[in-house]
JSON list of C-alpha atoms in Angstrom, two decimals:
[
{"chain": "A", "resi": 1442, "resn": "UNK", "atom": "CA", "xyz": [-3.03, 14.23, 22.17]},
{"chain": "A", "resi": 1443, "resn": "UNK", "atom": "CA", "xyz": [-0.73, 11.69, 23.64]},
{"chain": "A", "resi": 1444, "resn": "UNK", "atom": "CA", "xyz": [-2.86, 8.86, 22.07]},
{"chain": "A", "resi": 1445, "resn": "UNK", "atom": "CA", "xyz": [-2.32, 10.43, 18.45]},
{"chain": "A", "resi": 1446, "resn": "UNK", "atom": "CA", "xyz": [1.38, 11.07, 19.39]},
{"chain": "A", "resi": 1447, "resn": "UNK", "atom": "CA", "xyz": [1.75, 7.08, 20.51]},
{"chain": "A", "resi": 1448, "resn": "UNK", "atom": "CA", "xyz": [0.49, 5.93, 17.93]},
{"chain": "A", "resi": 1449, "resn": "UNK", "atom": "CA", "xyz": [2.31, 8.07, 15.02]},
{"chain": "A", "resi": 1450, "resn": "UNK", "atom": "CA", "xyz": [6.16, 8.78, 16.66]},
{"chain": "A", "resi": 1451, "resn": "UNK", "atom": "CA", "xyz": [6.12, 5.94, 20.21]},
{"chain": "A", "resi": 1452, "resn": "UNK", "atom": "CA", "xyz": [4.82, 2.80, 19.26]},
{"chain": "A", "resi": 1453, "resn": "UNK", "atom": "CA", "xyz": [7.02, 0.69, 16.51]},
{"chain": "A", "resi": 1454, "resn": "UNK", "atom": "CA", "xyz": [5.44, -0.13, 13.24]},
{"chain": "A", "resi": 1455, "resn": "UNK", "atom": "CA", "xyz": [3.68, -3.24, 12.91]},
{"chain": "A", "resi": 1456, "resn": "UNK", "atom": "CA", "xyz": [6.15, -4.67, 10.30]},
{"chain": "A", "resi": 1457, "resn": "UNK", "atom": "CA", "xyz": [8.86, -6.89, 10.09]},
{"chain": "A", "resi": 1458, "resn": "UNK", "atom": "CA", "xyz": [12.60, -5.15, 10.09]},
{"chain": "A", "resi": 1459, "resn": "UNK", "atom": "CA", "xyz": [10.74, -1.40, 10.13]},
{"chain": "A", "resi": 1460, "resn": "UNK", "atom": "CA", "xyz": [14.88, -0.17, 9.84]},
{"chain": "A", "resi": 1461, "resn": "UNK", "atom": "CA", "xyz": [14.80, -1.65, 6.63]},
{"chain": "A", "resi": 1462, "resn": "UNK", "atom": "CA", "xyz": [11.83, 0.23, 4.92]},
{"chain": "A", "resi": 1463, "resn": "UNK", "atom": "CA", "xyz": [12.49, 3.13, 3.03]},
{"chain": "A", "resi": 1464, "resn": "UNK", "atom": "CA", "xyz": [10.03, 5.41, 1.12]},
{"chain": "A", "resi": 1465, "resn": "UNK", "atom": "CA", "xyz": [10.44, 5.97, -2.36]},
{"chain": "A", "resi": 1466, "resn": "UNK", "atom": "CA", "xyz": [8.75, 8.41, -4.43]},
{"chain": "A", "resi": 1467, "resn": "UNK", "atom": "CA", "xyz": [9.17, 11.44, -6.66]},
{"chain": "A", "resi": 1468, "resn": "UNK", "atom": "CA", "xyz": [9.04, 15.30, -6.30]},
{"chain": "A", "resi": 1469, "resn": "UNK", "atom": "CA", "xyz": [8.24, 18.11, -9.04]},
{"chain": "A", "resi": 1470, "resn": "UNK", "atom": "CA", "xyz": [10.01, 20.72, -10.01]},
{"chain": "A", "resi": 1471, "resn": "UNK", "atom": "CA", "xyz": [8.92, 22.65, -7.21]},
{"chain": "A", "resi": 1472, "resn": "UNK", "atom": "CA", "xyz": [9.76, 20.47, -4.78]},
{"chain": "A", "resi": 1473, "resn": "UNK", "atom": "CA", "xyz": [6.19, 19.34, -4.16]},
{"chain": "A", "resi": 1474, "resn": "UNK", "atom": "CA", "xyz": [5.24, 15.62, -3.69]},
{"chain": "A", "resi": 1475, "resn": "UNK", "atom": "CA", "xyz": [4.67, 13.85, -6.67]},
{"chain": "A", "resi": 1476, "resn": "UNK", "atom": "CA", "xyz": [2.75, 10.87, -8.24]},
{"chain": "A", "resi": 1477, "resn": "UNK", "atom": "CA", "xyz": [4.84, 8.00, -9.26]},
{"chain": "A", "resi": 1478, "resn": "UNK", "atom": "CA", "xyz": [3.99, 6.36, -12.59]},
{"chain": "A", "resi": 1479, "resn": "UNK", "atom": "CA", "xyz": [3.26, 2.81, -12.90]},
{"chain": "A", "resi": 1480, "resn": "UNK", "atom": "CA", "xyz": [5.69, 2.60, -15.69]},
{"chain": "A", "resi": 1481, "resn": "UNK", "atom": "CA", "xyz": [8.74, 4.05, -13.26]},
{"chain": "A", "resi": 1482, "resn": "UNK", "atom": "CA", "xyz": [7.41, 1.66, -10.40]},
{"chain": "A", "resi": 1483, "resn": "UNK", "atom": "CA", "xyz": [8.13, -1.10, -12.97]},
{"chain": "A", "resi": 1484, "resn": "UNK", "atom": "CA", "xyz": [11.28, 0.34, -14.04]},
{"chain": "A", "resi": 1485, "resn": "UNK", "atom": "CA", "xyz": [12.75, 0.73, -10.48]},
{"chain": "A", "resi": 1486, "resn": "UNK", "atom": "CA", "xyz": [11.32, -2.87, -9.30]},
{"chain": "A", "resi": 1487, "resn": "UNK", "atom": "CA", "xyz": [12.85, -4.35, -12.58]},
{"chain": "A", "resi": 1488, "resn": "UNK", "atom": "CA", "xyz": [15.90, -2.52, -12.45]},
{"chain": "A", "resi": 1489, "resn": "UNK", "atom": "CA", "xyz": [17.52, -1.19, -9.12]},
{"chain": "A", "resi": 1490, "resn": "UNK", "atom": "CA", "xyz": [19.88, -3.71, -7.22]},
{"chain": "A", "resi": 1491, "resn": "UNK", "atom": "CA", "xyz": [19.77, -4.06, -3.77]},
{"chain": "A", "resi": 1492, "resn": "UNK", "atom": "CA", "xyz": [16.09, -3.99, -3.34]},
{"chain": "A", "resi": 1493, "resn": "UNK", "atom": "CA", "xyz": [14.52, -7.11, -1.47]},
{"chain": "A", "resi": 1494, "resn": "UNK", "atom": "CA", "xyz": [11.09, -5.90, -2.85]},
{"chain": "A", "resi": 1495, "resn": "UNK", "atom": "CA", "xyz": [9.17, -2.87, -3.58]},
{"chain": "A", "resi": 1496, "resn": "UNK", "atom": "CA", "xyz": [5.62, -2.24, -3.49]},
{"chain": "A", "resi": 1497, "resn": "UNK", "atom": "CA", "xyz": [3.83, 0.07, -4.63]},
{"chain": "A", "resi": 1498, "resn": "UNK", "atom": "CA", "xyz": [0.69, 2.41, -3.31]},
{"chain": "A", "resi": 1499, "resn": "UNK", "atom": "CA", "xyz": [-2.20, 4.95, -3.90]},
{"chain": "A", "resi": 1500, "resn": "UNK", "atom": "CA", "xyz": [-5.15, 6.68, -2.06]},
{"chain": "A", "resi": 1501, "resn": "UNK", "atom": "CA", "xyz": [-8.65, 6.45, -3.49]},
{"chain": "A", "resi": 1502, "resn": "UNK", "atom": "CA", "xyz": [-12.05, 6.99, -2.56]},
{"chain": "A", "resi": 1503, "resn": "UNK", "atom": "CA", "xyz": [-14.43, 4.34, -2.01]},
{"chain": "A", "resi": 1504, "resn": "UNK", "atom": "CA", "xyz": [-18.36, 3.63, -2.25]},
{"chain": "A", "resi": 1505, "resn": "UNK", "atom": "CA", "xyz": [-19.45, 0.91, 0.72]},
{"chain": "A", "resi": 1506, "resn": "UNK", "atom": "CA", "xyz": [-23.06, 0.25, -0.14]},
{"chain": "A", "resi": 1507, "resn": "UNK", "atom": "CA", "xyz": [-25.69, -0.94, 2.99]},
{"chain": "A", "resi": 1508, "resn": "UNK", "atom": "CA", "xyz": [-28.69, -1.20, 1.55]},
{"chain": "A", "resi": 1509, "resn": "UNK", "atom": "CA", "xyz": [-30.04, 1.87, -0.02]},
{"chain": "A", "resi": 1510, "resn": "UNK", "atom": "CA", "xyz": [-26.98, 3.88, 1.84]},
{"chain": "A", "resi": 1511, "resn": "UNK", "atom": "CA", "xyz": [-24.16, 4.69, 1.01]},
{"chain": "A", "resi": 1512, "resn": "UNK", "atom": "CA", "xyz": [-20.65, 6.01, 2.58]},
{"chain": "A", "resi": 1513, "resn": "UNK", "atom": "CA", "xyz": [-17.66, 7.48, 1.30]},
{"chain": "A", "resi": 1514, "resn": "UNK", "atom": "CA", "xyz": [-14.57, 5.65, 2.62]},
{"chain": "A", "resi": 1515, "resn": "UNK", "atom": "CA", "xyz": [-10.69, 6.31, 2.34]},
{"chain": "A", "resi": 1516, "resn": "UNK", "atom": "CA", "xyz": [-8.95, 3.41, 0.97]},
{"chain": "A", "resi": 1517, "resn": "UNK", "atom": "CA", "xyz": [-5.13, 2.26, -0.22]},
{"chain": "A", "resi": 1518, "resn": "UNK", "atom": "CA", "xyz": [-4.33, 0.46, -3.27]},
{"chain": "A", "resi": 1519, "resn": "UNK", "atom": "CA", "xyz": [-1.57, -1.62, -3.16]},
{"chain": "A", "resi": 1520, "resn": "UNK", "atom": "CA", "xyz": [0.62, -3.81, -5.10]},
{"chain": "A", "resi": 1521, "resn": "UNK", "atom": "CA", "xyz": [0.13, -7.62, -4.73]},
{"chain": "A", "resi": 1522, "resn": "UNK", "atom": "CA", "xyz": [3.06, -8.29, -2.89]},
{"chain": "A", "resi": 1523, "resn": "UNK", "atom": "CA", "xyz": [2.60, -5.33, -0.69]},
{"chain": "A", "resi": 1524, "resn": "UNK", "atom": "CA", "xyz": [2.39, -7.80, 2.74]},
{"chain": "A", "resi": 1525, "resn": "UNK", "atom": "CA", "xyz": [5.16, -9.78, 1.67]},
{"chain": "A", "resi": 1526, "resn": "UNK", "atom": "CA", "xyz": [7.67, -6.70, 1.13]},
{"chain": "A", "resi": 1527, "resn": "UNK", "atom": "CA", "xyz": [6.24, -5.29, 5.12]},
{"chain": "A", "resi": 1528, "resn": "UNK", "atom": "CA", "xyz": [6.51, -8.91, 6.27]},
{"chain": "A", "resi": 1529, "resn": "UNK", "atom": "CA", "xyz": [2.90, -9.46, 7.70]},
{"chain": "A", "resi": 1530, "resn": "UNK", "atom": "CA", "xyz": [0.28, -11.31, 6.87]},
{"chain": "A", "resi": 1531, "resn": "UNK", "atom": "CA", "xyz": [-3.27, -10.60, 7.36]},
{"chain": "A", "resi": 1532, "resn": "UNK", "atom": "CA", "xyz": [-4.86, -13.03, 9.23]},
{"chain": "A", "resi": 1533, "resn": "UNK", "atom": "CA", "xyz": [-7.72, -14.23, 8.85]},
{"chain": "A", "resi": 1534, "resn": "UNK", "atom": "CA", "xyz": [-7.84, -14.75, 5.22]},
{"chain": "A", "resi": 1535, "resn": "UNK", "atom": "CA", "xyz": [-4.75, -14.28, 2.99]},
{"chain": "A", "resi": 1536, "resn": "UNK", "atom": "CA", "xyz": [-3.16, -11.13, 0.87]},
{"chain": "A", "resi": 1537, "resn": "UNK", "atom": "CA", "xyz": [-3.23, -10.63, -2.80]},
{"chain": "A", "resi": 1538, "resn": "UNK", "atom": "CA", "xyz": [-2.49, -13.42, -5.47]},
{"chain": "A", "resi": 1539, "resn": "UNK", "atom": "CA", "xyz": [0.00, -12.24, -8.77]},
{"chain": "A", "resi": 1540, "resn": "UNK", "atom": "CA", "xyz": [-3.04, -12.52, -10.71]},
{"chain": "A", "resi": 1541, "resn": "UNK", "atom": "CA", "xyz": [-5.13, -10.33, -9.06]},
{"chain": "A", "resi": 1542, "resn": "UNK", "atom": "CA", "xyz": [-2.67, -7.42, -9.45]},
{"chain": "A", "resi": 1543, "resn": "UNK", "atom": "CA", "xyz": [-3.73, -6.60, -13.24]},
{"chain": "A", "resi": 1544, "resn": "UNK", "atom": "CA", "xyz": [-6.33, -4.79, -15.30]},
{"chain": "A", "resi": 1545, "resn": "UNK", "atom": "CA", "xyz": [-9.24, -6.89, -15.75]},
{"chain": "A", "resi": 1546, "resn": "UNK", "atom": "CA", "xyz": [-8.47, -9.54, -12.94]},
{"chain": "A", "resi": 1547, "resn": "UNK", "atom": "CA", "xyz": [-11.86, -11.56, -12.36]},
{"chain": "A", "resi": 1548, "resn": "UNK", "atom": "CA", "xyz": [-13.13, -9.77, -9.08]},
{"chain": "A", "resi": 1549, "resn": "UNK", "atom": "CA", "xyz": [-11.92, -6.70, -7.12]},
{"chain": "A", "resi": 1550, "resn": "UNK", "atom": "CA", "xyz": [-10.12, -7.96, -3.46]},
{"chain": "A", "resi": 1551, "resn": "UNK", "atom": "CA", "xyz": [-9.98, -6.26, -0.29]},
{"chain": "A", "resi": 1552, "resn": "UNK", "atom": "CA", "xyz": [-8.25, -6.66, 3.07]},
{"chain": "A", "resi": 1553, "resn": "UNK", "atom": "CA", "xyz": [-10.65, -5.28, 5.39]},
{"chain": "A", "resi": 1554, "resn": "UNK", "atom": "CA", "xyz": [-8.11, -4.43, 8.54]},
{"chain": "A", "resi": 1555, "resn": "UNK", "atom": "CA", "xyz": [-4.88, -5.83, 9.36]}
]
């Protein structure tokens, strides 16, 4: 128990400037959580002053194929500036390019762990 409380309320975030990170998203009419639309992400990174970035996420499930196997996985997508807007960057390797962050980009990308 204190392990999962550490981690979730003790330890600090692994970002840069954590007070600076807000959450922005959208309710329904019943007060639930709601899904944010692509075209309102664009919107409010376009539009709204005062922002020094703003990324944008999503759950999904995932297929990771070994061999003949394979297992379900949880994974985020994010926005290609994602890293840049938290101020890390995953090392090794690198984060996501602007062209990568479309419809039809040449190959999927992953970061593996951070």
């Amino acid at each position: 128990v204190f392990s999962l409380a550490n981690a979730l309320l003790l330890r600090p975030l692994g970002v840069e400037e954590p007070e600076r990170l807000v959450r922005i998203g959208t309710t329904t009419a019943d007060e639930r959580y709601g899904i944010t639309s692509w075209p309102d992400y664009e919107d409010l990174r376009d539009r709204v002053d005062g922002l020094n970035g703003l990324a944008a996420t999503g759950w999904t499930l995932l297929g990771l194929r070994h061999g003949d196997e394979t297992e379900r996985l949880v994974g985020e997508m994010v926005t290609w500036d994602y890293w840049s807007v938290l101020g890390v960057e995953p090392l090794p390797g690198r984060a996501f390019l602007r062209e990568e962050d479309r419809r039809g980009a040449a190959a999927p990308v992953a970061v593996l762990s951070h």
